[in-house]
Coordinates of C-alpha atoms and ligand atoms in Angstrom, one line a residue:
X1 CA 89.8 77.9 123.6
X2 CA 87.0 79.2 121.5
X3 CA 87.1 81.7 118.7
X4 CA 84.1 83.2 117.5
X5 CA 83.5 85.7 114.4
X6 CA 82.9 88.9 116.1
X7 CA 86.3 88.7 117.6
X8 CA 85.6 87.6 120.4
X9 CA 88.8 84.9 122.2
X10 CA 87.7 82.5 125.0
X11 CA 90.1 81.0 127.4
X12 CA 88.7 79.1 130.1
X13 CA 86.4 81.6 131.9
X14 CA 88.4 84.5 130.5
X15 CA 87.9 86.6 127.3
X16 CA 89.8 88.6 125.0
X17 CA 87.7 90.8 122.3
X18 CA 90.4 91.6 119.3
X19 CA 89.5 94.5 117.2
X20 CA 85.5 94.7 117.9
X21 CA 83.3 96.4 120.3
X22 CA 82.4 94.4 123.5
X23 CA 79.4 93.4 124.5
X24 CA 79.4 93.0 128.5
X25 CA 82.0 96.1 129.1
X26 CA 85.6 93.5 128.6
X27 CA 88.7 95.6 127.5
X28 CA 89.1 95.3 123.9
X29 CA 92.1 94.7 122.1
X30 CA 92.6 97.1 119.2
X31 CA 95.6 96.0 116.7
X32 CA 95.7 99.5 114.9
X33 CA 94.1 102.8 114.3
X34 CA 92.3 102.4 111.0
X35 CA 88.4 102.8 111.2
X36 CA 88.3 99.4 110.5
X37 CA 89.2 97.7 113.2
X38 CA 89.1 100.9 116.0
X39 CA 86.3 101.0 118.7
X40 CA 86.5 103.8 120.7
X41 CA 83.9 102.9 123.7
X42 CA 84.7 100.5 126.8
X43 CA 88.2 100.1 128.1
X44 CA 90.6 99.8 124.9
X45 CA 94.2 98.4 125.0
X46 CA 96.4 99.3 121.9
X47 CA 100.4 99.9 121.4
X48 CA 101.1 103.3 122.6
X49 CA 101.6 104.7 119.3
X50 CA 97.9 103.6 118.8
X51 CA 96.5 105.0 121.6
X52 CA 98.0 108.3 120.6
X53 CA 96.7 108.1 117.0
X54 CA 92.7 107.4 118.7
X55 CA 93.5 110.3 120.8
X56 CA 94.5 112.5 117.9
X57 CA 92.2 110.7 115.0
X58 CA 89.0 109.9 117.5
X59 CA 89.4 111.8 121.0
X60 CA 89.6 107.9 122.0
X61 CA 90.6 108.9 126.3
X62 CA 89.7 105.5 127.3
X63 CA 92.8 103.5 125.7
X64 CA 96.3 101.8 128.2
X65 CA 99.2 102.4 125.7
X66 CA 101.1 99.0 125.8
X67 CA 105.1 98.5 124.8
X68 CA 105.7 95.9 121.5
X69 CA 107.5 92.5 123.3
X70 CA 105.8 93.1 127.3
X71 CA 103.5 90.9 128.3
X72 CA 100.0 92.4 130.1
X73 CA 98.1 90.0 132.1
X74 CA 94.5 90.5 131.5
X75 CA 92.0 88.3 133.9
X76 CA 95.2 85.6 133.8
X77 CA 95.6 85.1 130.0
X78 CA 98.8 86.7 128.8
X79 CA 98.9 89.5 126.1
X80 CA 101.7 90.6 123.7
X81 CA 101.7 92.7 121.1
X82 CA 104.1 92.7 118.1
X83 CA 105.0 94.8 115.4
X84 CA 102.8 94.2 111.8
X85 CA 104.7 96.6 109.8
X86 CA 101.7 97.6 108.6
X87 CA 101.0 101.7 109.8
X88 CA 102.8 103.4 113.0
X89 CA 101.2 101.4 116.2
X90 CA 99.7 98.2 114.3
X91 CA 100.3 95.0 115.8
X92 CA 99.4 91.4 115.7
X93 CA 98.5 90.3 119.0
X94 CA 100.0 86.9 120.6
X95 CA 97.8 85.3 123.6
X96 CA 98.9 82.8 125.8
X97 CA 96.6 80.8 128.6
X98 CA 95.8 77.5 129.7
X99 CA 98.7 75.8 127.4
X100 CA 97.4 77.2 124.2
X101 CA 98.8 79.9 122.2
X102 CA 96.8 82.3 119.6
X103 CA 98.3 84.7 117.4
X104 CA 95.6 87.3 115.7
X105 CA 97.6 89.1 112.3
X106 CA 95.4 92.3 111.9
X107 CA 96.7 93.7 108.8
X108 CA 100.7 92.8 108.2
X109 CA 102.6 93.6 105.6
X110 CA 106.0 92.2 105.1
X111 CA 108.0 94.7 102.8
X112 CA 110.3 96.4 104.7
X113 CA 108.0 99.6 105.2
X114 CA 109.4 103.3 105.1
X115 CA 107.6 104.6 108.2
X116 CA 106.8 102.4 111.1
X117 CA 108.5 99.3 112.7
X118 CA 108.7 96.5 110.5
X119 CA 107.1 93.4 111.3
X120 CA 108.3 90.8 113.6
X121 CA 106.8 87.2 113.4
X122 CA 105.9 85.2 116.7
X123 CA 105.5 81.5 116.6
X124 CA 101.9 80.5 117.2
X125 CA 99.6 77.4 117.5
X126 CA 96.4 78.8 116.5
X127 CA 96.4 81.5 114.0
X128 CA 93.6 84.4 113.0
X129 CA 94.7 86.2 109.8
X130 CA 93.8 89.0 107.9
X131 CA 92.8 88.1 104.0
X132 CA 92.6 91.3 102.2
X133 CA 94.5 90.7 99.3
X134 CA 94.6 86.7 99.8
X135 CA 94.1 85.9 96.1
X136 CA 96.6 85.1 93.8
X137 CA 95.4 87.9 91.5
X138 CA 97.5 90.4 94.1
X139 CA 101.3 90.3 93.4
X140 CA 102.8 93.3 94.1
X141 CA 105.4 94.7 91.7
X142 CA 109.1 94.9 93.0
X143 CA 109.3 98.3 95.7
X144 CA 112.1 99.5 92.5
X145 CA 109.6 99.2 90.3
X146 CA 106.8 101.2 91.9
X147 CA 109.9 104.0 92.9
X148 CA 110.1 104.5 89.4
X149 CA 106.3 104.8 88.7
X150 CA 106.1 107.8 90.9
X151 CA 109.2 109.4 89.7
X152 CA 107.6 108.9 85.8
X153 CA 104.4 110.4 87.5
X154 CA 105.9 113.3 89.1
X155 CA 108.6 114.2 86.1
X156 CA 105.3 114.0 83.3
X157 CA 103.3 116.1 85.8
X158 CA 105.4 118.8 85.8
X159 CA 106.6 118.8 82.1
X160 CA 102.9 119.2 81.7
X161 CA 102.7 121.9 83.7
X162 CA 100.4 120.2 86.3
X163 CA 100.7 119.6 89.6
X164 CA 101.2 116.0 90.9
X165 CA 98.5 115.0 93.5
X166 CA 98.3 111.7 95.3
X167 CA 95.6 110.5 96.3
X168 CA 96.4 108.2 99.5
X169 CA 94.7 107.2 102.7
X170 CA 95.6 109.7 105.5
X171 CA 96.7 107.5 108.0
X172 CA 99.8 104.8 107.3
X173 CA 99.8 105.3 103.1
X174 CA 100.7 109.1 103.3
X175 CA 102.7 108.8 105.2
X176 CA 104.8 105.7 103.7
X177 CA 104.7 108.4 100.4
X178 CA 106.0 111.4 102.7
X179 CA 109.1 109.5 103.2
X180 CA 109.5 107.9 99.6
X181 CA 109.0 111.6 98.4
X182 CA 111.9 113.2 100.7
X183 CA 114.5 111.5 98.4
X184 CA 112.8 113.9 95.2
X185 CA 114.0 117.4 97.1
X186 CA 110.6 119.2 95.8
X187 CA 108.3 120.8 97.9
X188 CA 105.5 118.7 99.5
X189 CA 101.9 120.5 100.5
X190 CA 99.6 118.2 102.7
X191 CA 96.1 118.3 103.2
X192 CA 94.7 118.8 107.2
X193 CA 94.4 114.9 108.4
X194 CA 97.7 113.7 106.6
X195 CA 99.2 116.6 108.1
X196 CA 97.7 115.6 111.9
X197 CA 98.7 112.2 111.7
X198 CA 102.1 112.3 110.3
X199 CA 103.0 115.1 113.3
X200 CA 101.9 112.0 115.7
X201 CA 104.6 110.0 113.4
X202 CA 107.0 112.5 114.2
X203 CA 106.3 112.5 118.4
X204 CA 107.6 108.8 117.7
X205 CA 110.7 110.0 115.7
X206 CA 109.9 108.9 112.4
X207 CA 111.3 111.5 110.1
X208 CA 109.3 112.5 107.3
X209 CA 110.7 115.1 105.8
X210 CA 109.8 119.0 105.2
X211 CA 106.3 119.4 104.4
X212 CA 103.8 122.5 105.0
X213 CA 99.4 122.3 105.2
X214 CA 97.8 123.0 102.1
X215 CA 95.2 125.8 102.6
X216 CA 93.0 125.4 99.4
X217 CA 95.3 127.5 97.3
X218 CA 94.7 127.5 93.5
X219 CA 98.6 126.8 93.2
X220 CA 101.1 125.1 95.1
X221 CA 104.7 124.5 94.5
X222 CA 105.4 121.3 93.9
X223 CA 103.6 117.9 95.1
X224 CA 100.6 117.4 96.8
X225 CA 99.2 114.4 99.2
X226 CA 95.6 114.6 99.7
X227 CA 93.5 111.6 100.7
X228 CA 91.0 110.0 97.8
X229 CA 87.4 111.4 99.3
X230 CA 88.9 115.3 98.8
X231 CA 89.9 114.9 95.0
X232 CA 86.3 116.3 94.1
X233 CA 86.4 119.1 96.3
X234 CA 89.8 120.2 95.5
X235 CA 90.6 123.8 94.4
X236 CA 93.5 123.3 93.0
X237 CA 93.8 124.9 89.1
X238 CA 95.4 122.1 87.2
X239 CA 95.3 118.9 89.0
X240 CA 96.7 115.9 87.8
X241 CA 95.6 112.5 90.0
X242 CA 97.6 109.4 91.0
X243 CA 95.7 106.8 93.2
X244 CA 98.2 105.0 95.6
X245 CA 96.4 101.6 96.6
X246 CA 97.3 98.0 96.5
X247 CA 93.9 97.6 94.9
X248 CA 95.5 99.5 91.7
X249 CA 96.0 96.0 90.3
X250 CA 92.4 95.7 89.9
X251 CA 91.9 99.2 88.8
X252 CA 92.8 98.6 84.9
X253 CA 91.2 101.6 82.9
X254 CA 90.7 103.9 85.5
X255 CA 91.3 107.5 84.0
X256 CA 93.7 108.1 87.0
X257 CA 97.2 106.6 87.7
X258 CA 97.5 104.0 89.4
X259 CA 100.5 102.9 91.7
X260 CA 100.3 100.2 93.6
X261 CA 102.2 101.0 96.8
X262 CA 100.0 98.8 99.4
X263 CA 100.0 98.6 103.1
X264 CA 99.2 95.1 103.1
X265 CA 100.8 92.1 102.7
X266 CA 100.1 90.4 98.8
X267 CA 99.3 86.5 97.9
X268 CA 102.4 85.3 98.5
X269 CA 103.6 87.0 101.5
X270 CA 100.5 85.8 103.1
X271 CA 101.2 82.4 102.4
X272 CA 105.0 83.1 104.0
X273 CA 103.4 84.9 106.8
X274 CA 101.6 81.7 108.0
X275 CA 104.4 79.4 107.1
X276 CA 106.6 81.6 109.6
X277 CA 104.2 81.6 112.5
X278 CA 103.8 77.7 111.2
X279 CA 100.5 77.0 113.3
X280 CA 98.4 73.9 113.4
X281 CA 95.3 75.2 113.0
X282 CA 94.4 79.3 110.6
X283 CA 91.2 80.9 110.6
X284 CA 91.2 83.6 108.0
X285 CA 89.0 86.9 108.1
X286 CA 87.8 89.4 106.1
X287 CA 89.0 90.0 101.9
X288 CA 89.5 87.1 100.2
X289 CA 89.0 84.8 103.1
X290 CA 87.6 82.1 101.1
X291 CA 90.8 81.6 98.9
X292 CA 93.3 81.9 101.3
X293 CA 91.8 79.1 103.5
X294 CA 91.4 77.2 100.3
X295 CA 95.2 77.9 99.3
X296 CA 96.5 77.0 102.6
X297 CA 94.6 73.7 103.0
X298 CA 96.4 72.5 99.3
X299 CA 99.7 73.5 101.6
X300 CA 98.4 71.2 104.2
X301 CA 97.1 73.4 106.9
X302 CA 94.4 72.7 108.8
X303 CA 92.5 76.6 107.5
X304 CA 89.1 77.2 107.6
X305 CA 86.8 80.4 107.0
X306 CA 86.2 82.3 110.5
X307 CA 82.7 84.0 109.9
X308 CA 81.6 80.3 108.5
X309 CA 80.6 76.9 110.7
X310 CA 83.8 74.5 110.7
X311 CA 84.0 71.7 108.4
X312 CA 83.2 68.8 110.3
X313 CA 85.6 67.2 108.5
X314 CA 88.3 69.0 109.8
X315 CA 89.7 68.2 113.6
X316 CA 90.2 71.6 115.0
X317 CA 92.3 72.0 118.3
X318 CA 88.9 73.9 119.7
Ligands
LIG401 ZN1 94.7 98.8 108.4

């Protein structure tokens, strides 16, 4: 087996491309339907829930919609894709050929998360895993905790006579807000792209609530979810702005609130992650790669960066 850092898996004489566009016209293996890790070109394989998102998000018409738990042979290597808890659709992706198993995270979170199925750990011996917040400066506060924030939020909005806006990510964070924010009984305007994806949530059966498209009104009853890029353009008379991001803890004296409601898995629940799949060799990728390989190899895994040469010191089960 050989990994390289464009994402592209070698077994034998077969190939697997996770999350990157391919070079020679093999399927790729997209884990979920953020930007970051979507291509929409060449023959895509995603969870069916992702697929729909592309089609929806990226008029992606090129992608086979997979089931969570089946195995799909591609070229003799076997796929399986499980659920990351991370946004509707996202999965880590287990493969299994010539004796060797390889388990690739995408992003995970472990939380128990409000809108999409919540993650389910494989067992792997080679491991590829996402290191956005893989620093020990990310702990994130307990889910009670961050509850109350937006309650505070919401409740001094309105005594103030402004209206409550979060800003959060259209895809996977507003949604995980949508059904935090049924529980508060007020009325809940949208803008256009949360409102697109969360009615692709819905196809799925994830209920979020009652909530209507926001038309650029000067006033709106209640709350409104906007994602972070529209907060300049927005018409609304008297705003007030909460930023929902895990990377709030690194956000100290912004102007704008900060709640750190986070998609991702935090420092610890990193560390957990690998100790569940218990591998015998991690790669980490992307974030705070760096650290993360550092912190597991002082917790005796064999880790190493992905996008950097081996350590020749290390034996890696290449
Ligand atoms: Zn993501």
């Amino acid at each position: 087996m050989k990994v390289y850092p464009d994402g592209r898996v070698e077994f034998g004489s077969s190939a697997v491309i996770l999350d990157h566009a391919a070079k020679n016209g093999e399927p790729v293996i997209v884990s979920h339907a953020h930007a970051d890790h979507t291509v929409r070109k060449g023959q895509i394989l995603a969870s069916r829930e992702t697929k729909r998102l592309l089609e929806v998000r990226y008029n992606v018409n090129n992608c086979e919609g997979l089931s969570y738990g089946k195995p799909y042979n591609l070229d003799g290597v076997k796929i399986t894709l499980y659920p990351s808890g991370h946004i509707l659709g996202s999965a880590q992706v287990l493969i299994e050929g010539s004796g060797i198993s390889l388990l690739y995270s995408g992003d995970i979170k472990l939380r128990r998360p409000s809108s999409c199925a919540p993650i389910e750990i494989p067992h792997a011996e080679n491991l590829i895993v996402e290191a956005t917040f893989g620093t020990h400066l990310f702990q994130w506060p307990r889910f009670e905790r961050i509850l109350d924030q937006i309650d505070k939020f919401i409740r001094d909005s309105l005594h103030q006579d402004k209206t409550p806006v979060f800003l959060a990510y259209s895809l996977g964070k507003s949604q995980e807000l949508l059904s935090i924010l049924k529980d508060f009984r007020l009325p809940v305007s949208v803008s256009k792209t949360v409102f697109q994806m969360s009615k692709v949530y819905e196809e799925f059966g994830i209920d979020l609530g009652t909530y209507t498209l926001y038309e650029e009104e000067e006033v709106v009853p209640g709350i409104l979810v906007i994602p972070p890029q529209k907060a300049r353009y927005l018409k609304l008379a008297n705003p007030r702005f909460a930023m929902v991001s895990g990377w709030a803890l690194s956000r100290n004296g912004s102007r704008r609130t900060q709640i750190p409601l986070s998609d991702h898995a935090d420092f610890g629940e990193l560390l957990r992650y690998v100790d569940k799949v218990n591998p015998r060799h991690v790669w980490t990728t992307h974030g705070y790669s760096r650290e993360l390989a550092s912190a597991l190899r002082h917790r005796g895994y064999c880790a190493s960066v992905l996008e950097e040469p081996p350590d020749p010191d290390l034996s890696l089960p290449l």
